[in-house]
């Protein structure tokens, strides 16, 4: 091998620690971006492709019962290509011998094999679905603790139990995709309905439009016309829902989240590049003498440049060798995890060319850009400077003024310690030396602090964002304060239900609620959207709304309502006191908006009006289908226990109860999906923290290396190993702690930024930011541990050097 | 083809300095280390340069090797039959020219620690491209043999003694077969026996036709130069030829 390439090779292998540091700095950035870019492409492609492949309904209508003739009429409706009817209702299910009931959406279909809309994906051996058999969503298996082949128990409204054989599992890529709160589904055929005491009628329409399947305006027009027709024929429509064929309903959300992750990935690349710049400029600095020698014997700038370019490219190549395969695997794993969570299937493992290109580009360009200035400076160094000049001082970043300012800093330190001395406070000598050393190389210190601070700030912010999101979900819980919810098949008088409920120990209060469905109309009479109106008693204790404007309900409000802030999407100029035109039961009426509140969830457009008025309007005065119970305690197990008790009690007393369910259960799914997001963010935070601590480790070992001679002299004048180690570790800790303070400060704007971006992506509304000490404390502990670790190794190496080695060092 | 002209005094000198001035400017003020030195060196000379510490010896050599730049004056070196104005070359041309024309040796040995001795000797050949890789290894081994270090060829510099390292530095200086060797106190940090060895080596090189400029503190060596100069305070004080 030619001597100069031999030298490059030695530079690569002789200082393994440095090579590992640089290679892993590059690799971390490449990996982070590779994983996210790959996952982004796979997910955004397969998610919508998988969705489209299941032939998703463009229009879903929830309405009252209808039969095949009516379905025929819908199929023949203008603009509809295909329509299917299903019956969907809630029911409680458990495995035989189980004690826990699980609420499921039971979906009855005409012919399981012939489903053409919202097609299901069978998992494993899923055979034909016959009478009195059931196939469940795969999430159900865990929830009810059952396996294919088991028998499931279904609780009927009269309290009796019906058993059905579980014959398979499926995944539903299309239905209820954007509803965090929807319970998982179980599928039966229409012929099983009588066994469950259900009429053999449909109550849902799933329809595909015959053109413009990705044109929301067109779909909306068809949906509105269809709904009109249904209502004209005397049926009641509860709600309608639309979706494009080739766009997964959550695509925008998922893409926004991946976008946030990508931004963090880019930040990691950025941080790691400062790390690379740091290491390379230290390396070139150490090599000034070598460069001088080579120039003395004939090397030109270009040759020196070429050698260090080769060194950098070798670092890149090694990093790519590690990070590219890992990135590909990681991307697929991330995509698979997401696909699994969101019930769509991937089109198989593959290498994403664009992600590959991005990784290679980053792996090559970032080190080149980061190393360019150090290499250029290094290769331009003159022989004279290299062999005679004071090498340690002779770097580009130590500008003319640097020396002066540094000495001022040192004077300041001196004066400070003298002052402390006068007050009887002795700073231990090693610590003093550490202090001075820390500030000696300010360029390097700044870069190290920068990476570590950014890592810490993101780390802390993620914890704050987590708490913020949870707090928000809990705030949504303010609209679901009941401990037990009762739904009856027929209306019961308030007093009657209250009397009975009072007999169940643990029940504190009961409220009866009414519900109505409304269409919001534009001034020209066309439908803007559908809206549910919840009608709790005006004095209800079970809703604590987050009002944005106006007031909450009064008992004597007539045709007045409080509406969720999603209304502003439709009517941006709406103010409290304005009127909305609502179509309720086919009658158009003006309702006054008295308040606007914040709400989020599957149905963001929601309104509250007092029970007192709505029940009258519905001829249901003093009666209700739905009741909300407050119990003595509000924890989850207690709520579940009470739901069981209340359920049994009402059934025993002959009430036609549909279900009694514990209050907070609806929120579990939402919390779960947010936790996935937080987990991703935390992984990114850990990666940034890793880059930060690698930076610290690199800086510490560079500092120690450059001070090898000084350490030798210290040892020659009697410093023992422990003192040398303590000195180095103190320096590392000092940097760590400074970065913690800076990171803690920086985490405040970061938290606001991250929380706003995430909440806009997930909830389409900015939310109130909450801070938690957790992140600050964990990062404090982590940064101390990391800095001790990052400096202990170089410190040990330094302490181990013999005086002879040190003095021979050059 | 015309025959090479015989060496004679009418030929231009191999190295010529005209009114060379070097002034160092630093924060402490300016200091003139060379005060208009004029000097010629003929091919085949073994020139000793003597003087007190701080007299300007190293500065003078640095002007000839182009390691440092003149403040005013000229340095002209005959290279392959052409007169090269060293003070007018830029850094890169200078490096290549120096690599091919001069062998430079310092007091401290300036070997690259990560390369074996043979690779250290090969380095100038690699960088200047005068020899093909295979040739250069062969040549490096021959040079190491000449300095009696062939047995250590594959060791790293740290594993041999100071005198041995200096011999490697000499072998490296000869790598591109330059006509001129410039040595700044090459024996300064060696014991007298080892120093004597090195000097013997230089004498043999002169016999093979090399021109050598050597700075030394050792007055005992004076008679062994073909000529010597004395420098004091940046000026040539005496210039004497030995017989
Ligand atoms: N970079 C510089 N800046 C300022 N003055 C310098 C510089 N280099 C050398 N000098 C001064 O120039 C004078 C000549 O220095 P030089 O190194 O040539 O001396 P020398 O004869 O080689 O001495 P020694 O025998 O100690 O090596 C000295 O007084 C020295 O202080
Ligand atoms: Mg000198």
PDB file of N, CA and C and ligand atoms in Angstrom, chain B residues 54 56-59 107 184-185 215 217, ligand 2:
ATOM      1  N   UNK B  54      20.374  31.855  17.938  1.00  0.00           N
ATOM      2  CA  UNK B  54      19.640  33.078  17.643  1.00  0.00           C
ATOM      3  C   UNK B  54      20.300  33.917  16.572  1.00  0.00           C
ATOM      4  N   UNK B  56      20.506  33.331  13.388  1.00  0.00           N
ATOM      5  CA  UNK B  56      19.747  33.364  12.138  1.00  0.00           C
ATOM      6  C   UNK B  56      20.047  32.202  11.213  1.00  0.00           C
ATOM      7  N   UNK B  57      20.672  31.164  11.735  1.00  0.00           N
ATOM      8  CA  UNK B  57      21.054  30.006  10.908  1.00  0.00           C
ATOM      9  C   UNK B  57      19.823  29.294  10.355  1.00  0.00           C
ATOM     10  N   UNK B  58      18.917  28.980  11.273  1.00  0.00           N
ATOM     11  CA  UNK B  58      17.715  28.265  10.823  1.00  0.00           C
ATOM     12  C   UNK B  58      16.927  29.127   9.846  1.00  0.00           C
ATOM     13  N   UNK B  59      16.883  30.414  10.146  1.00  0.00           N
ATOM     14  CA  UNK B  59      16.158  31.323   9.262  1.00  0.00           C
ATOM     15  C   UNK B  59      16.743  31.263   7.853  1.00  0.00           C
ATOM     16  N   UNK B 107      16.591  18.808  13.421  1.00  0.00           N
ATOM     17  CA  UNK B 107      17.167  18.283  14.655  1.00  0.00           C
ATOM     18  C   UNK B 107      16.274  17.207  15.277  1.00  0.00           C
ATOM     19  N   UNK B 184      19.430  20.965   9.400  1.00  0.00           N
ATOM     20  CA  UNK B 184      19.506  21.951  10.475  1.00  0.00           C
ATOM     21  C   UNK B 184      19.829  21.216  11.771  1.00  0.00           C
ATOM     22  N   UNK B 185      21.051  21.322  12.209  1.00  0.00           N
ATOM     23  CA  UNK B 185      21.525  20.649  13.418  1.00  0.00           C
ATOM     24  C   UNK B 185      21.099  19.185  13.468  1.00  0.00           C
ATOM     25  N   UNK B 215      23.746  23.071   9.227  1.00  0.00           N
ATOM     26  CA  UNK B 215      23.933  23.977  10.357  1.00  0.00           C
ATOM     27  C   UNK B 215      24.440  23.156  11.522  1.00  0.00           C
ATOM     28  N   UNK B 217      26.450  23.413  15.685  1.00  0.00           N
ATOM     29  CA  UNK B 217      27.063  24.158  16.777  1.00  0.00           C
ATOM     30  C   UNK B 217      28.451  23.649  17.066  1.00  0.00           C
TER      31      UNK B 217
HETATM   32 MG1  LIG C   2      18.141  27.029  14.643  1.00  0.00          MG
END
